PDB file of C-alpha atoms in Angstrom:
ATOM      1  CA  MET A   1       3.076   7.844  16.147  1.00  0.00           C
ATOM      2  CA  LEU A   2       0.163   5.952  14.656  1.00  0.00           C
ATOM      3  CA  ASN A   3      -2.777   5.364  16.929  1.00  0.00           C
ATOM      4  CA  PRO A   4      -4.660   2.061  16.324  1.00  0.00           C
ATOM      5  CA  GLU A   5      -7.967   3.878  16.854  1.00  0.00           C
ATOM      6  CA  ASN A   6      -7.166   6.005  13.797  1.00  0.00           C
ATOM      7  CA  LEU A   7      -6.514   3.061  11.461  1.00  0.00           C
ATOM      8  CA  ARG A   8      -9.108   1.475   9.192  1.00  0.00           C
ATOM      9  CA  PHE A   9      -8.215  -1.819   7.511  1.00  0.00           C
ATOM     10  CA  LEU A  10      -8.314  -1.525   3.703  1.00  0.00           C
ATOM     11  CA  GLY A  11      -6.900  -4.817   2.512  1.00  0.00           C
ATOM     12  CA  LEU A  12      -3.730  -6.726   1.766  1.00  0.00           C
ATOM     13  CA  LEU A  13      -0.733  -5.826  -0.396  1.00  0.00           C
ATOM     14  CA  GLY A  14       1.004  -8.752  -2.056  1.00  0.00           C
ATOM     15  CA  VAL A  15       4.655  -8.085  -2.850  1.00  0.00           C
ATOM     16  CA  ASP A  16       6.838 -10.037  -5.245  1.00  0.00           C
ATOM     17  CA  ALA A  17      10.451  -9.203  -6.116  1.00  0.00           C
ATOM     18  CA  GLY A  18      10.660  -6.828  -3.162  1.00  0.00           C
ATOM     19  CA  THR A  19       8.940  -3.987  -5.046  1.00  0.00           C
ATOM     20  CA  PHE A  20       5.486  -2.429  -4.807  1.00  0.00           C
ATOM     21  CA  ALA A  21       3.645   0.273  -6.740  1.00  0.00           C
ATOM     22  CA  ILE A  22       0.980   2.794  -5.858  1.00  0.00           C
ATOM     23  CA  VAL A  23      -0.706   3.440  -9.174  1.00  0.00           C
ATOM     24  CA  ASP A  24      -3.448   5.463 -10.792  1.00  0.00           C
ATOM     25  CA  PRO A  25      -5.518   2.704 -12.428  1.00  0.00           C
ATOM     26  CA  VAL A  26      -5.164   4.464 -15.807  1.00  0.00           C
ATOM     27  CA  SER A  27      -1.374   4.005 -15.712  1.00  0.00           C
ATOM     28  CA  THR A  28      -1.450   0.339 -14.620  1.00  0.00           C
ATOM     29  CA  HIS A  29      -0.713  -0.863 -18.151  1.00  0.00           C
ATOM     30  CA  HIS A  30       2.357   1.413 -18.334  1.00  0.00           C
ATOM     31  CA  VAL A  31       3.778   0.087 -15.042  1.00  0.00           C
ATOM     32  CA  ALA A  32       3.126  -3.516 -16.123  1.00  0.00           C
ATOM     33  CA  TYR A  33       4.865  -2.913 -19.466  1.00  0.00           C
ATOM     34  CA  VAL A  34       8.010  -1.492 -17.822  1.00  0.00           C
ATOM     35  CA  ALA A  35       8.002  -4.296 -15.221  1.00  0.00           C
ATOM     36  CA  GLU A  36       7.880  -6.914 -17.972  1.00  0.00           C
ATOM     37  CA  HIS A  37      10.291  -5.354 -20.486  1.00  0.00           C
ATOM     38  CA  ASN A  38      12.703  -3.263 -18.379  1.00  0.00           C
ATOM     39  CA  PRO A  39      12.334  -4.304 -14.726  1.00  0.00           C
ATOM     40  CA  GLY A  40      15.632  -2.628 -13.833  1.00  0.00           C
ATOM     41  CA  ASP A  41      14.035   0.730 -14.708  1.00  0.00           C
ATOM     42  CA  LEU A  42      11.144   0.400 -12.230  1.00  0.00           C
ATOM     43  CA  LEU A  43      12.733   2.420  -9.429  1.00  0.00           C
ATOM     44  CA  THR A  44      14.083   5.188 -11.674  1.00  0.00           C
ATOM     45  CA  HIS A  45      11.380   5.409 -14.361  1.00  0.00           C
ATOM     46  CA  ASP A  46       9.116   8.479 -14.261  1.00  0.00           C
ATOM     47  CA  PHE A  47       5.594   7.024 -14.186  1.00  0.00           C
ATOM     48  CA  GLN A  48       4.023  10.480 -13.720  1.00  0.00           C
ATOM     49  CA  TYR A  49       1.050   9.177 -11.705  1.00  0.00           C
ATOM     50  CA  ALA A  50       2.576   6.193  -9.940  1.00  0.00           C
ATOM     51  CA  THR A  51       5.144   5.525  -7.253  1.00  0.00           C
ATOM     52  CA  VAL A  52       7.321   2.437  -7.349  1.00  0.00           C
ATOM     53  CA  ALA A  53       9.495   1.615  -4.351  1.00  0.00           C
ATOM     54  CA  PRO A  54      11.382  -1.288  -2.788  1.00  0.00           C
ATOM     55  CA  THR A  55       9.961  -2.910   0.310  1.00  0.00           C
ATOM     56  CA  PRO A  56      12.160  -2.894   3.385  1.00  0.00           C
ATOM     57  CA  MET A  57      11.197  -6.463   4.280  1.00  0.00           C
ATOM     58  CA  GLY A  58      11.237  -8.110   0.831  1.00  0.00           C
ATOM     59  CA  ASP A  59       8.448 -10.319  -0.460  1.00  0.00           C
ATOM     60  CA  GLY A  60       5.302 -11.091   1.459  1.00  0.00           C
ATOM     61  CA  VAL A  61       1.745 -10.059   2.183  1.00  0.00           C
ATOM     62  CA  PHE A  62       1.292  -6.869   4.175  1.00  0.00           C
ATOM     63  CA  GLU A  63      -1.784  -5.234   5.701  1.00  0.00           C
ATOM     64  CA  VAL A  64      -2.803  -1.799   4.417  1.00  0.00           C
ATOM     65  CA  PHE A  65      -4.685   0.711   6.569  1.00  0.00           C
ATOM     66  CA  ALA A  66      -6.286   4.092   5.947  1.00  0.00           C
ATOM     67  CA  VAL A  67      -5.078   6.656   8.479  1.00  0.00           C
ATOM     68  CA  MET A  68      -7.882   8.848   9.802  1.00  0.00           C
ATOM     69  CA  ASP A  69      -7.642  12.061  11.812  1.00  0.00           C
ATOM     70  CA  ASP A  70      -9.600  12.506  15.043  1.00  0.00           C
ATOM     71  CA  ALA A  71     -12.553  13.890  13.051  1.00  0.00           C
ATOM     72  CA  GLY A  72     -12.689  10.696  10.956  1.00  0.00           C
ATOM     73  CA  ASP A  73     -11.270  12.252   7.786  1.00  0.00           C
ATOM     74  CA  TYR A  74      -8.839  10.314   5.596  1.00  0.00           C
ATOM     75  CA  VAL A  75      -5.318  11.749   5.928  1.00  0.00           C
ATOM     76  CA  GLY A  76      -3.064   9.006   4.618  1.00  0.00           C
ATOM     77  CA  ALA A  77      -2.293   5.353   4.163  1.00  0.00           C
ATOM     78  CA  TYR A  78      -0.115   2.976   6.127  1.00  0.00           C
ATOM     79  CA  ILE A  79       1.447  -0.236   4.838  1.00  0.00           C
ATOM     80  CA  ASP A  80       2.469  -2.407   7.781  1.00  0.00           C
ATOM     81  CA  PHE A  81       5.854  -3.670   6.498  1.00  0.00           C
ATOM     82  CA  THR A  82       7.094  -4.191  10.053  1.00  0.00           C
ATOM     83  CA  LYS A  83       4.072  -6.349  10.944  1.00  0.00           C
ATOM     84  CA  GLN A  84       3.463  -4.075  13.927  1.00  0.00           C
ATOM     85  CA  TYR A  85      -0.253  -4.852  13.723  1.00  0.00           C
ATOM     86  CA  THR A  86       0.138  -8.500  12.658  1.00  0.00           C
ATOM     87  CA  ASP A  87      -1.565  -9.739  15.817  1.00  0.00           C
ATOM     88  CA  ALA A  88      -4.484  -7.364  15.384  1.00  0.00           C
ATOM     89  CA  ASP A  89      -7.800  -8.850  14.394  1.00  0.00           C
ATOM     90  CA  VAL A  90      -8.518  -7.005  11.159  1.00  0.00           C
ATOM     91  CA  ASP A  91     -12.217  -7.513  11.841  1.00  0.00           C
ATOM     92  CA  ASP A  92     -11.748  -4.880  14.563  1.00  0.00           C
ATOM     93  CA  PHE A  93     -10.831  -2.340  11.865  1.00  0.00           C
ATOM     94  CA  PRO A  94     -13.969  -1.179  10.000  1.00  0.00           C
ATOM     95  CA  LEU A  95     -13.593  -1.054   6.230  1.00  0.00           C
ATOM     96  CA  MET A  96     -13.753   2.276   4.456  1.00  0.00           C
ATOM     97  CA  ALA A  97     -17.163   3.183   3.024  1.00  0.00           C
ATOM     98  CA  GLY A  98     -17.686   1.508  -0.312  1.00  0.00           C
ATOM     99  CA  ALA A  99     -14.929  -1.087   0.188  1.00  0.00           C
ATOM    100  CA  SER A 100     -15.763  -4.755   0.276  1.00  0.00           C
ATOM    101  CA  ALA A 101     -14.177  -7.525   2.303  1.00  0.00           C
TER     102      ALA A 101
END
């Protein structure tokens, strides 16, 4: 179970066509090329350093949080597709070091 005290707001994820990608910036061009020329291959294409997946809730804008352990170390990421934290004031979630609002 996620604990709100262990979440740090990172930003927003915009989703179009019910699909999102987590990408190494170096492979962004490759993902964009497949999306433009063979969009049906997105979910089955081996991007090597990227993950492409459907969203359970379709299109929209979703909040993204870093998940921290009790010592304050980064242990994961959480995309709030269910809008569980939609009523949360994201100003209450400190940004990660080096991130900008």
